[in-house]
Short mmCIF file of C-alpha atoms in Angstrom, two decimals:
data_model
loop_
_atom_site.label_atom_id
_atom_site.label_comp_id
_atom_site.label_asym_id
_atom_site.label_seq_id
_atom_site.Cartn_x
_atom_site.Cartn_y
_atom_site.Cartn_z
CA UNK A 1 -0.02 0.05 -0.08
CA UNK A 2 1.55 3.33 -0.95
CA UNK A 3 1.89 6.44 1.28
CA UNK A 4 -0.44 8.21 -0.97
CA UNK A 5 -3.23 5.58 -1.52
CA UNK A 6 -3.68 4.57 1.98
CA UNK A 7 -7.46 6.24 2.11
CA UNK A 8 -9.73 7.65 -0.05
CA UNK A 9 -10.94 9.81 2.51
CA UNK A 10 -9.44 12.45 4.95
CA UNK A 11 -7.57 11.30 8.06
CA UNK A 12 -9.08 12.25 11.56
CA UNK A 13 -6.78 13.61 14.28
CA UNK A 14 -8.57 13.40 17.67
CA UNK A 15 -7.32 15.99 20.20
CA UNK A 16 -8.08 15.59 23.80
CA UNK A 17 -6.55 18.22 26.09
CA UNK A 18 -7.73 16.35 29.37
CA UNK A 19 -9.68 18.22 31.98
CA UNK A 20 -7.67 21.31 31.73
CA UNK A 21 -8.49 21.66 28.04
CA UNK A 22 -10.57 24.43 26.68
CA UNK A 23 -14.09 23.98 25.33
CA UNK A 24 -13.70 25.99 22.05
CA UNK A 25 -13.51 23.74 18.89
CA UNK A 26 -12.37 26.70 16.68
CA UNK A 27 -9.61 27.41 19.14
CA UNK A 28 -8.39 23.71 19.22
CA UNK A 29 -8.38 23.61 15.37
CA UNK A 30 -6.26 26.59 15.09
CA UNK A 31 -3.96 25.40 17.85
CA UNK A 32 -3.39 21.99 16.18
CA UNK A 33 -4.07 22.25 12.43
CA UNK A 34 -0.34 23.14 11.75
CA UNK A 35 0.59 19.72 13.40
CA UNK A 36 -2.16 18.02 11.41
CA UNK A 37 -0.66 19.51 8.19
CA UNK A 38 2.73 18.41 8.95
CA UNK A 39 1.55 14.87 9.71
CA UNK A 40 -0.61 14.94 6.57
CA UNK A 41 2.27 16.09 4.30
CA UNK A 42 4.39 13.28 5.66
CA UNK A 43 1.94 10.51 4.30
CA UNK A 44 0.26 12.48 1.58
CA UNK A 45 -3.01 12.75 3.19
CA UNK A 46 -5.37 15.58 4.38
CA UNK A 47 -5.66 15.40 8.25
CA UNK A 48 -8.43 17.11 9.88
CA UNK A 49 -8.44 18.06 13.62
CA UNK A 50 -11.55 16.96 15.74
CA UNK A 51 -11.69 18.06 19.23
CA UNK A 52 -12.72 15.41 21.92
CA UNK A 53 -14.02 17.14 25.08
CA UNK A 54 -15.24 14.48 27.20
CA UNK A 55 -12.95 11.51 28.45
CA UNK A 56 -15.98 9.01 27.84
CA UNK A 57 -16.07 9.98 24.24
CA UNK A 58 -12.14 9.70 23.99
CA UNK A 59 -12.32 6.32 25.41
CA UNK A 60 -15.20 5.07 23.23
CA UNK A 61 -13.60 6.30 20.19
CA UNK A 62 -10.36 4.56 20.99
CA UNK A 63 -12.25 1.40 21.74
CA UNK A 64 -14.17 1.35 18.41
CA UNK A 65 -11.11 2.54 16.33
CA UNK A 66 -13.02 5.68 15.15
CA UNK A 67 -10.03 7.97 15.25
CA UNK A 68 -7.15 7.49 12.96
CA UNK A 69 -4.74 9.41 14.97
CA UNK A 70 -5.11 10.81 18.63
CA UNK A 71 -3.01 12.85 20.69
CA UNK A 72 -4.20 12.91 24.16
CA UNK A 73 -3.45 13.82 27.92
CA UNK A 74 -3.59 12.29 30.27
CA UNK A 75 -1.21 9.61 28.94
CA UNK A 76 -3.11 6.66 30.26
CA UNK A 77 -5.64 7.03 27.62
CA UNK A 78 -3.23 6.41 24.62
CA UNK A 79 -1.52 3.88 26.65
CA UNK A 80 -4.85 1.94 26.86
CA UNK A 81 -5.42 2.68 23.19
CA UNK A 82 -2.15 0.73 22.52
CA UNK A 83 -2.62 -1.96 25.09
CA UNK A 84 -6.39 -2.51 24.72
CA UNK A 85 -7.51 -1.42 21.37
CA UNK A 86 -4.64 -2.15 18.96
CA UNK A 87 -3.40 1.32 18.30
CA UNK A 88 0.07 1.82 17.31
CA UNK A 89 2.79 4.18 18.95
CA UNK A 90 3.80 7.24 17.05
CA UNK A 91 5.57 9.66 19.56
CA UNK A 92 5.15 11.57 22.69
CA UNK A 93 5.75 15.29 23.52
CA UNK A 94 8.79 16.84 25.15
CA UNK A 95 9.49 17.34 27.80
CA UNK A 96 8.16 14.26 29.63
CA UNK A 97 5.62 14.58 32.59
CA UNK A 98 6.40 14.34 36.22
CA UNK A 99 4.69 14.32 39.46
CA UNK A 100 5.84 17.40 41.46
CA UNK A 101 5.36 17.41 45.26
CA UNK A 102 5.26 20.98 46.44
CA UNK A 103 5.23 22.79 49.85
CA UNK A 104 5.09 26.24 51.04
CA UNK A 105 8.46 28.06 50.58
CA UNK A 106 8.65 28.42 54.30
CA UNK A 107 7.94 24.66 55.03
CA UNK A 108 10.17 22.87 57.38
CA UNK A 109 10.10 19.69 55.24
CA UNK A 110 13.20 18.97 52.91
CA UNK A 111 13.01 15.34 51.84
CA UNK A 112 10.06 12.80 51.34
CA UNK A 113 10.92 11.13 54.64
CA UNK A 114 9.86 14.36 56.45
CA UNK A 115 6.28 14.01 55.20
CA UNK A 116 5.39 10.63 56.33
CA UNK A 117 2.42 10.97 58.74
CA UNK A 118 1.64 14.46 57.25
CA UNK A 119 -1.26 15.67 55.25
CA UNK A 120 -0.80 14.96 51.52
CA UNK A 121 -3.06 16.96 49.12
CA UNK A 122 -3.93 15.19 45.89
CA UNK A 123 -6.14 15.57 42.87
CA UNK A 124 -9.28 13.38 42.77
CA UNK A 125 -8.37 9.74 43.57
CA UNK A 126 -9.73 8.59 40.16
CA UNK A 127 -7.44 11.09 38.38
CA UNK A 128 -4.38 10.27 36.43
CA UNK A 129 -2.16 12.61 38.57
CA UNK A 130 -3.18 11.07 41.66
CA UNK A 131 -2.29 7.70 40.45
CA UNK A 132 1.10 9.03 38.97
CA UNK A 133 1.91 10.64 42.45
CA UNK A 134 0.59 7.69 44.43
CA UNK A 135 2.83 5.38 42.21
CA UNK A 136 5.88 7.65 42.67
CA UNK A 137 5.44 7.82 46.49
CA UNK A 138 4.98 4.00 46.56
CA UNK A 139 8.41 3.46 44.89
CA UNK A 140 9.84 5.90 47.34
CA UNK A 141 8.28 3.85 50.36
CA UNK A 142 5.35 6.01 51.28
CA UNK A 143 2.05 4.00 50.97
CA UNK A 144 -0.89 6.36 50.41
CA UNK A 145 -3.38 3.84 52.13
CA UNK A 146 -1.36 4.47 55.48
CA UNK A 147 -1.12 8.37 54.90
CA UNK A 148 -3.58 11.19 55.56
CA UNK A 149 -4.84 12.31 52.11
CA UNK A 150 -6.86 15.24 51.35
CA UNK A 151 -8.60 14.87 47.93
CA UNK A 152 -9.42 17.84 45.96
CA UNK A 153 -11.43 17.96 42.77
CA UNK A 154 -8.73 19.72 40.55
CA UNK A 155 -4.98 20.68 40.91
CA UNK A 156 -5.76 24.25 41.00
CA UNK A 157 -7.03 23.76 44.61
CA UNK A 158 -3.68 22.28 45.77
CA UNK A 159 -1.93 25.67 46.51
CA UNK A 160 -5.11 27.02 48.26
CA UNK A 161 -5.09 23.99 50.50
CA UNK A 162 -1.45 24.36 51.36
CA UNK A 163 -1.68 28.20 51.97
CA UNK A 164 -4.60 27.84 54.33
CA UNK A 165 -2.92 25.03 56.36
CA UNK A 166 -5.45 22.36 55.19
CA UNK A 167 -2.44 20.23 54.05
CA UNK A 168 1.28 19.91 54.31
CA UNK A 169 2.41 18.77 50.95
CA UNK A 170 0.65 18.57 47.59
CA UNK A 171 1.01 16.74 44.15
CA UNK A 172 0.63 18.43 40.98
CA UNK A 173 1.64 17.72 37.20
CA UNK A 174 4.90 19.34 36.07
CA UNK A 175 2.80 20.52 32.99
CA UNK A 176 -0.03 22.17 35.04
CA UNK A 177 -0.62 25.83 35.46
CA UNK A 178 0.03 25.28 39.07
CA UNK A 179 3.58 24.02 38.44
CA UNK A 180 4.35 26.76 36.09
CA UNK A 181 3.25 29.61 38.52
CA UNK A 182 5.04 28.23 41.59
CA UNK A 183 7.19 31.33 41.85
CA UNK A 184 4.10 33.46 42.09
CA UNK A 185 2.32 31.36 44.88
CA UNK A 186 5.16 31.06 47.13
CA UNK A 187 5.74 27.29 46.89
CA UNK A 188 8.72 25.23 46.13
CA UNK A 189 9.26 21.69 44.76
CA UNK A 190 10.10 19.33 47.43
CA UNK A 191 10.46 16.18 45.12
CA UNK A 192 10.14 15.44 41.39
CA UNK A 193 9.05 12.03 40.29
CA UNK A 194 10.47 9.72 37.67
CA UNK A 195 9.54 11.00 34.10
CA UNK A 196 6.91 9.51 32.02
CA UNK A 197 5.56 10.19 28.57
CA UNK A 198 3.59 13.02 28.02
CA UNK A 199 0.74 13.86 25.54
CA UNK A 200 1.36 10.78 23.35
CA UNK A 201 0.26 10.49 19.76
CA UNK A 202 -0.86 7.05 18.49
CA UNK A 203 -2.24 5.73 15.16
CA UNK A 204 -4.84 3.21 14.44
CA UNK A 205 -4.21 -0.18 12.72
CA UNK A 206 -4.72 1.05 9.28
CA UNK A 207 -1.50 2.62 8.93
CA UNK A 208 1.66 0.73 7.58
CA UNK A 209 4.91 0.73 9.20
CA UNK A 210 6.23 2.95 6.39
CA UNK A 211 3.52 5.54 7.21
CA UNK A 212 4.22 5.51 10.96
CA UNK A 213 8.01 6.09 10.12
CA UNK A 214 7.36 8.98 7.76
CA UNK A 215 5.08 10.53 10.48
CA UNK A 216 7.84 10.13 13.12
CA UNK A 217 10.46 11.70 10.71
CA UNK A 218 8.36 14.52 10.17
CA UNK A 219 7.73 15.05 13.95
CA UNK A 220 11.45 14.71 14.89
CA UNK A 221 12.27 17.34 12.37
CA UNK A 222 9.74 20.14 13.46
CA UNK A 223 12.31 21.97 15.71
CA UNK A 224 14.72 22.25 12.75
CA UNK A 225 12.64 24.90 10.64
CA UNK A 226 10.85 28.07 11.59
CA UNK A 227 7.25 27.03 10.50
CA UNK A 228 8.15 23.59 12.45
CA UNK A 229 8.92 25.60 15.50
CA UNK A 230 5.88 27.67 15.10
CA UNK A 231 3.78 24.31 15.09
CA UNK A 232 5.42 23.38 18.32
CA UNK A 233 4.99 26.62 19.95
CA UNK A 234 1.20 26.58 18.96
CA UNK A 235 0.80 23.15 20.57
CA UNK A 236 2.89 24.33 23.48
CA UNK A 237 5.46 21.62 23.52
CA UNK A 238 9.45 21.54 22.89
CA UNK A 239 9.14 18.86 20.47
CA UNK A 240 8.33 15.19 19.82
CA UNK A 241 10.16 12.13 21.04
CA UNK A 242 9.84 8.93 19.01
CA UNK A 243 11.71 6.69 21.46
CA UNK A 244 9.22 6.59 24.32
CA UNK A 245 7.26 3.21 23.20
CA UNK A 246 8.52 0.99 25.72
CA UNK A 247 8.04 3.42 28.44
CA UNK A 248 4.50 4.22 27.46
CA UNK A 249 3.84 0.61 27.37
CA UNK A 250 5.00 0.28 30.87
CA UNK A 251 3.17 3.11 32.24
CA UNK A 252 -0.22 1.35 32.97
CA UNK A 253 1.51 -1.46 34.83
CA UNK A 254 3.45 1.21 36.86
CA UNK A 255 0.16 2.89 37.73
CA UNK A 256 -1.46 -0.20 38.73
CA UNK A 257 -4.01 -0.21 35.95
#
């Protein structure tokens, strides 16, 4: 099957920005169409952006292979797309994602050993980042089932809880608005977790190995040209890493999923 003749129809690139994503379809198309065009040029196809607002719709679309391509966060959705629904790995975004454990700047805590028995503020227990932080703490010898956890609905509430003494340490994503604003909120990072693939891009079974390789080559090359750098800037990432497949496949077992 040639690169140009894989389809007689346009390719669908599904975009899911997670719970922190916007709700304006036009904004998402403007943000990602450059990326879609770069992918499309690599395989000789027109690629259209489709915004997937709800996690349930993302899960259902992956389960039923309705998306030709999907780039999504949190990363457990693409990981399940690969493990459970036959999708193929293409790439993940740079930089990787981390769980960052933060404390007020004047906190006496300096190491993870200091927070045992203290109040840990985490996003909703069902959320990806709660599982991410929990897995990191488990690996560091801290069992959440034996700790005092304050669950909050969203990461944005973590600094509020710390500032108002409702908690002692909080977990947030390295790519979250909270993490990017730490200098303005009088918090510091106590511990940064191991890295895990962020915002992965996956492809359904219709793509050939040659097409996957062509997409990967185009994605790796984006930082090398001004138009490519503009694409990355619009998406809000530094580049694409095409070497993270093994780590993405290991993500769900690490999370306990």
